[in-house]
Tab-separated table of C-alpha atoms in Angstrom:
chain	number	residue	atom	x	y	z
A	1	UNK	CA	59.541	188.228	-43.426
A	2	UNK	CA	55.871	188.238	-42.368
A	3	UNK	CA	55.732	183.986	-43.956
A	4	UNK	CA	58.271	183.387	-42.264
A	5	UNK	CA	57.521	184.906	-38.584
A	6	UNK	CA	53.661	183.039	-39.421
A	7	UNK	CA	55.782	179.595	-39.405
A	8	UNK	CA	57.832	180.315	-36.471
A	9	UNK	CA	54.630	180.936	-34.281
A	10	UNK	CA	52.506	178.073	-35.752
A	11	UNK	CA	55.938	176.188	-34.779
A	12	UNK	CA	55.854	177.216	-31.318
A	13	UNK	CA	52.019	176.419	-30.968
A	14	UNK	CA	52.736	172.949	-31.862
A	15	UNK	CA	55.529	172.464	-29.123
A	16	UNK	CA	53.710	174.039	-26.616
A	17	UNK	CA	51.188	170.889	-27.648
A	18	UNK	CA	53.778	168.392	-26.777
A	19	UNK	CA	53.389	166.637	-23.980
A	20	UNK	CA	56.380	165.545	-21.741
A	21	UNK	CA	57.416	162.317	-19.964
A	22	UNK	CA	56.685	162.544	-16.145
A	23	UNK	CA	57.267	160.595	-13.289
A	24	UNK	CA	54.358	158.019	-14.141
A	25	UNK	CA	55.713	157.425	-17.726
A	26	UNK	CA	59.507	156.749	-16.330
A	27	UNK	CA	57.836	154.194	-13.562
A	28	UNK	CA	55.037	152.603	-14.542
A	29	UNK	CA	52.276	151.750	-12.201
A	30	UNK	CA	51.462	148.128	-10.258
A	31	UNK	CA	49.136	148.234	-12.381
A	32	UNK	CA	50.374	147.660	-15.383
A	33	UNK	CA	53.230	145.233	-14.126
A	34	UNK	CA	50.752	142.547	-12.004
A	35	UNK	CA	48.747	141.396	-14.715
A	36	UNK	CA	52.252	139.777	-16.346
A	37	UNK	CA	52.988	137.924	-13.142
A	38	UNK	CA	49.798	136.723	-12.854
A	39	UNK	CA	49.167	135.584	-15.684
A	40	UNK	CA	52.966	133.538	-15.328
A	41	UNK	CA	51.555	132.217	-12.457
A	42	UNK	CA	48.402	130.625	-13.290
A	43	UNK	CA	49.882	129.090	-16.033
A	44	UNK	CA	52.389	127.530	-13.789
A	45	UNK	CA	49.405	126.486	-12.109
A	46	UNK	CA	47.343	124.979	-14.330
A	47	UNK	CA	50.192	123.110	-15.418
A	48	UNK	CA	51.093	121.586	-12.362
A	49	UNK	CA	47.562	120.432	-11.854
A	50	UNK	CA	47.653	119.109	-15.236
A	51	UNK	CA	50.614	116.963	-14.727
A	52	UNK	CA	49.855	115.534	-11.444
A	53	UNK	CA	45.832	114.976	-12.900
A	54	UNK	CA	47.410	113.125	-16.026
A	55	UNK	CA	49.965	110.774	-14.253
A	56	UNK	CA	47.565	109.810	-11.842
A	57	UNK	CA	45.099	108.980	-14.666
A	58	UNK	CA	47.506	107.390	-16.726
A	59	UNK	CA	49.225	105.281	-13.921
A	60	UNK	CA	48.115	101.589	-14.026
A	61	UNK	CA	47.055	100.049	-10.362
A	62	UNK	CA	49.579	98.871	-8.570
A	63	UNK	CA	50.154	94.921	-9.189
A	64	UNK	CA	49.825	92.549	-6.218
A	65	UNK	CA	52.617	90.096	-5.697
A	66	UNK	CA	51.735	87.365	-3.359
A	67	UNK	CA	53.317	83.681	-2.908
A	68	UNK	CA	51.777	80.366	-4.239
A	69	UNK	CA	52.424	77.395	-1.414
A	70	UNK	CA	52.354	74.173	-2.774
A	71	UNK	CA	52.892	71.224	-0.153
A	72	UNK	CA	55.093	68.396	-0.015
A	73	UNK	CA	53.970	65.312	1.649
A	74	UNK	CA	55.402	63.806	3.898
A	75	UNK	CA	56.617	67.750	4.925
A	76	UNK	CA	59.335	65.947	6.699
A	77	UNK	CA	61.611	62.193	6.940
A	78	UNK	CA	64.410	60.891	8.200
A	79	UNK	CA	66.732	58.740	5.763
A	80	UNK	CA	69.955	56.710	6.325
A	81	UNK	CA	73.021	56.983	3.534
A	82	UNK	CA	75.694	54.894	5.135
A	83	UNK	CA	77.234	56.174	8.555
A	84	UNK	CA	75.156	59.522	8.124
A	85	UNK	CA	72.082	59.757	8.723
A	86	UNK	CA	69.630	62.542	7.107
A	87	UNK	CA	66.644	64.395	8.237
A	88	UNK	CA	64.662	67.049	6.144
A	89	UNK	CA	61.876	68.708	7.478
A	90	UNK	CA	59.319	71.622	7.014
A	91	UNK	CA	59.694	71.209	3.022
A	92	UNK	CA	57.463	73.105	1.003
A	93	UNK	CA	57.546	74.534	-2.901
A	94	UNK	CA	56.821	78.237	-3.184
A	95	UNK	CA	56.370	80.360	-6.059
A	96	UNK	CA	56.086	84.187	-6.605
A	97	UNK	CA	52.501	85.194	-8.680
A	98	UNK	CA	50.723	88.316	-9.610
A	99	UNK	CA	46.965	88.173	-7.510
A	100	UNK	CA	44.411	87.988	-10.057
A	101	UNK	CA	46.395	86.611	-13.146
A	102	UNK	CA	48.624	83.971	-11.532
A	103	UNK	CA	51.327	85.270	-14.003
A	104	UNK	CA	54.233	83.937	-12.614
A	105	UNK	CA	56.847	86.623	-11.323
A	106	UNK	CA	59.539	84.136	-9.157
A	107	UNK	CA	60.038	80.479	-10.329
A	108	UNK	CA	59.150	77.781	-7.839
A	109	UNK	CA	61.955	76.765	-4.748
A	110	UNK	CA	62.096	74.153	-2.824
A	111	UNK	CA	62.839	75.082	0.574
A	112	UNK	CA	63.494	73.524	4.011
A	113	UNK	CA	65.757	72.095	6.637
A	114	UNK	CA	68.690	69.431	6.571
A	115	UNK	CA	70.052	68.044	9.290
A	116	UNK	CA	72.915	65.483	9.105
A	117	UNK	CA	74.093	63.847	11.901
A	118	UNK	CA	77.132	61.161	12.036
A	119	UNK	CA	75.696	58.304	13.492
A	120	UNK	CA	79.292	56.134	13.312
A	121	UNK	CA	81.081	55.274	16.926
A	122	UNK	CA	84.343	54.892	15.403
A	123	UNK	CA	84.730	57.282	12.030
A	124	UNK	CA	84.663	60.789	11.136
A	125	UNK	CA	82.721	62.429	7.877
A	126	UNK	CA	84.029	65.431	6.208
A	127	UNK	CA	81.323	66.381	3.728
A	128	UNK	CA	82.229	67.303	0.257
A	129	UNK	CA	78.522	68.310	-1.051
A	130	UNK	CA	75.214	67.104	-2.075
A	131	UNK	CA	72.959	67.926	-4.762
A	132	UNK	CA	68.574	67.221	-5.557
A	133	UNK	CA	67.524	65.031	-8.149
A	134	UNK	CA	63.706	64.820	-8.685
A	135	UNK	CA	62.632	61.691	-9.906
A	136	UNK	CA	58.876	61.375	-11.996
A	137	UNK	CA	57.027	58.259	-12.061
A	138	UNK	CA	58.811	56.631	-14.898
A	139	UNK	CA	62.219	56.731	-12.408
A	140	UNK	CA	63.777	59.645	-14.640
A	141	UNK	CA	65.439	63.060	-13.398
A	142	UNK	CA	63.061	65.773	-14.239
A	143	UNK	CA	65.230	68.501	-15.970
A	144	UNK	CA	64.817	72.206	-14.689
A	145	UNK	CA	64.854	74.695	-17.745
A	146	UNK	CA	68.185	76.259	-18.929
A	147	UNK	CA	68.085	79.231	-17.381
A	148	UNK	CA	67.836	77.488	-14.008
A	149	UNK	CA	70.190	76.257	-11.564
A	150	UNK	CA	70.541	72.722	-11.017
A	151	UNK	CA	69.933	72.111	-7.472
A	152	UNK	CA	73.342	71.810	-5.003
A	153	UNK	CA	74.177	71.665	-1.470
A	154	UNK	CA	77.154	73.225	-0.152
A	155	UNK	CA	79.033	72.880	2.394
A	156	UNK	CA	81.483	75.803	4.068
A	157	UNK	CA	84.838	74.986	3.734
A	158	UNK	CA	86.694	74.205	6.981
A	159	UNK	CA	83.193	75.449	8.914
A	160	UNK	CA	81.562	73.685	11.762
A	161	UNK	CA	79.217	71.604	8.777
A	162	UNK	CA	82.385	70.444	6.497
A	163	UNK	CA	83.457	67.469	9.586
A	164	UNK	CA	81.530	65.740	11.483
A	165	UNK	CA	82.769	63.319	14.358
A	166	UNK	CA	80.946	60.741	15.908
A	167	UNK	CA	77.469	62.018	17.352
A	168	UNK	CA	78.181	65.140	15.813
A	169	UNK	CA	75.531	67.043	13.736
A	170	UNK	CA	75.099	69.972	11.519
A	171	UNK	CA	71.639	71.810	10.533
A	172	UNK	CA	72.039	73.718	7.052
A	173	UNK	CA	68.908	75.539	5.476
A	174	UNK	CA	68.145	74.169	2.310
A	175	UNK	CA	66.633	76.885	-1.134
A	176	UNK	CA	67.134	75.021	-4.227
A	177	UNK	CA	64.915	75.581	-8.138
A	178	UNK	CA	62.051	73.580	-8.450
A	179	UNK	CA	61.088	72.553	-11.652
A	180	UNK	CA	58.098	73.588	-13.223
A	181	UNK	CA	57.205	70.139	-14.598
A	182	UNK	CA	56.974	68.620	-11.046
A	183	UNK	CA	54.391	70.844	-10.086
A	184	UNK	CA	51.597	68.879	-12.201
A	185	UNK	CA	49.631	66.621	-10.510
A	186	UNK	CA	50.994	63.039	-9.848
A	187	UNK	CA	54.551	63.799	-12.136
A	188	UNK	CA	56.606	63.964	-9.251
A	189	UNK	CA	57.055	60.725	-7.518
A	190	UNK	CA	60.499	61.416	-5.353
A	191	UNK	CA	62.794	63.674	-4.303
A	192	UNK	CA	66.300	62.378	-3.969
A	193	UNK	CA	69.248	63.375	-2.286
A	194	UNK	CA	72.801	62.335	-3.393
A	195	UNK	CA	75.379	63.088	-0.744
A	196	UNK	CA	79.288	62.955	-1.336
A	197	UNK	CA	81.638	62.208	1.469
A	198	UNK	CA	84.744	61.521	2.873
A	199	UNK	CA	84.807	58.853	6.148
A	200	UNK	CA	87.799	58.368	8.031
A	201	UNK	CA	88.752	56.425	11.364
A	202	UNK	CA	88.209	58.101	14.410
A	203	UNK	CA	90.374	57.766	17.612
A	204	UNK	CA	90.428	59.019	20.904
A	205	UNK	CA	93.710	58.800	23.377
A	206	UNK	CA	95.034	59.772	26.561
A	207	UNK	CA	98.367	61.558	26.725
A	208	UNK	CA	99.209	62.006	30.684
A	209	UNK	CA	102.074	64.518	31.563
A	210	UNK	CA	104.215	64.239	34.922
A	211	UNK	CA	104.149	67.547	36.275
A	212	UNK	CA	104.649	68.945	39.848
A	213	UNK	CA	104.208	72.452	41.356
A	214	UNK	CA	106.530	74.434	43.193
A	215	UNK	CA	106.697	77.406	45.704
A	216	UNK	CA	105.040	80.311	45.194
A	217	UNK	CA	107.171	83.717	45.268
């Protein structure tokens, strides 16, 4: 009995030793919560920064497009084919480049302005289409590459440019590939313009009606 009553009181010494959860345990402090959350959010930080620092390290200048101007002389002319008569003017070749390299970014066009103009008293033109040859110094076409189109003029169907009566004309811009060949010096000789058309005979007459007015109501 006396062992046994020894353990029961070394057993209660020993709880009384225990210590018990209070309010601080069951909610923990600031404290101890803060340095988690920032720590989170410096490292969402320093990432940031270190994204932004490496793509504006890694990202290459910006390249400079700019357009090469290559003049044609005479810029402008006036040619006859038949009853119409032709006039181009402000022609000019123009290519796309990078500045700096002169890697070419836009194949060379041929651009300017036709004007066509019916010179006939007596005849109408209805015009079916037109296309550019350029011609080297040896009188032969100078081919564009494949992957180029050959260059065409069109006309709008049943639009103010299609017919043409007599003294009538019709401005139409012209934007057409340029070959690459032609822009060495002294290969291009001429630049020729085959138009396709349709004349026809033009009249004019006077239809009178007898008419006569009457009373007002």
């Amino acid at each position: 009995m006396m062992f046994e009553k020894a353990r029961a009181a070394r057993r209660g010494r020993g709880a009384t030793h225990e210590r018990q959860p209070d309010s601080d345990d069951r909610h923990p402090s600031k404290e101890t919560t803060m340095p988690k959350w920032m720590t989170v959010a410096v490292l969402a930080t320093g990432v940031a920064v270190a994204t932004v620092g490496c793509s504006q390290q890694s990202s290459a200048p910006a390249v400079v497009i700019e357009d090469k101007v290559y003049s044609v002389t005479p810029a402008s002319l006036t040619v006859q084919a038949g009853i119409v008569t032709s006039e181009v003017t402000e022609m000019k070749v123009t290519e796309r480049v990078e500045k700096g390299s002169g890697t070419v970014v836009s194949p060379a066009k041929l651009t300017g302005t036709l004007k066509l103009k019916n010179s006939s008293k007596d005849q109408a033109v209805r015009l079916l289409g037109g296309k550019i040859l350029y011609i080297d110094g040896d009188g032969q076409p100078i081919k564009l590459s494949e992957t180029r189109t050959e260059p065409a003029i069109k006309f709008t169907s049943y639009g103010p440019t299609e017919r043409l009566d007599p003294g009538q004309d019709a401005t139409q811009s012209m934007d057409v590939d340029f070959p690459a060949a032609a822009l060495k010096a002294k290969k291009l000789k001429e630049i020729r313009l085959e138009l396709a058309y349709i004349p026809s005979s033009y009249r004019e007459q006077t239809i009178n009606f007898a008419v006569s007015i009457g009373e007002g109501k």
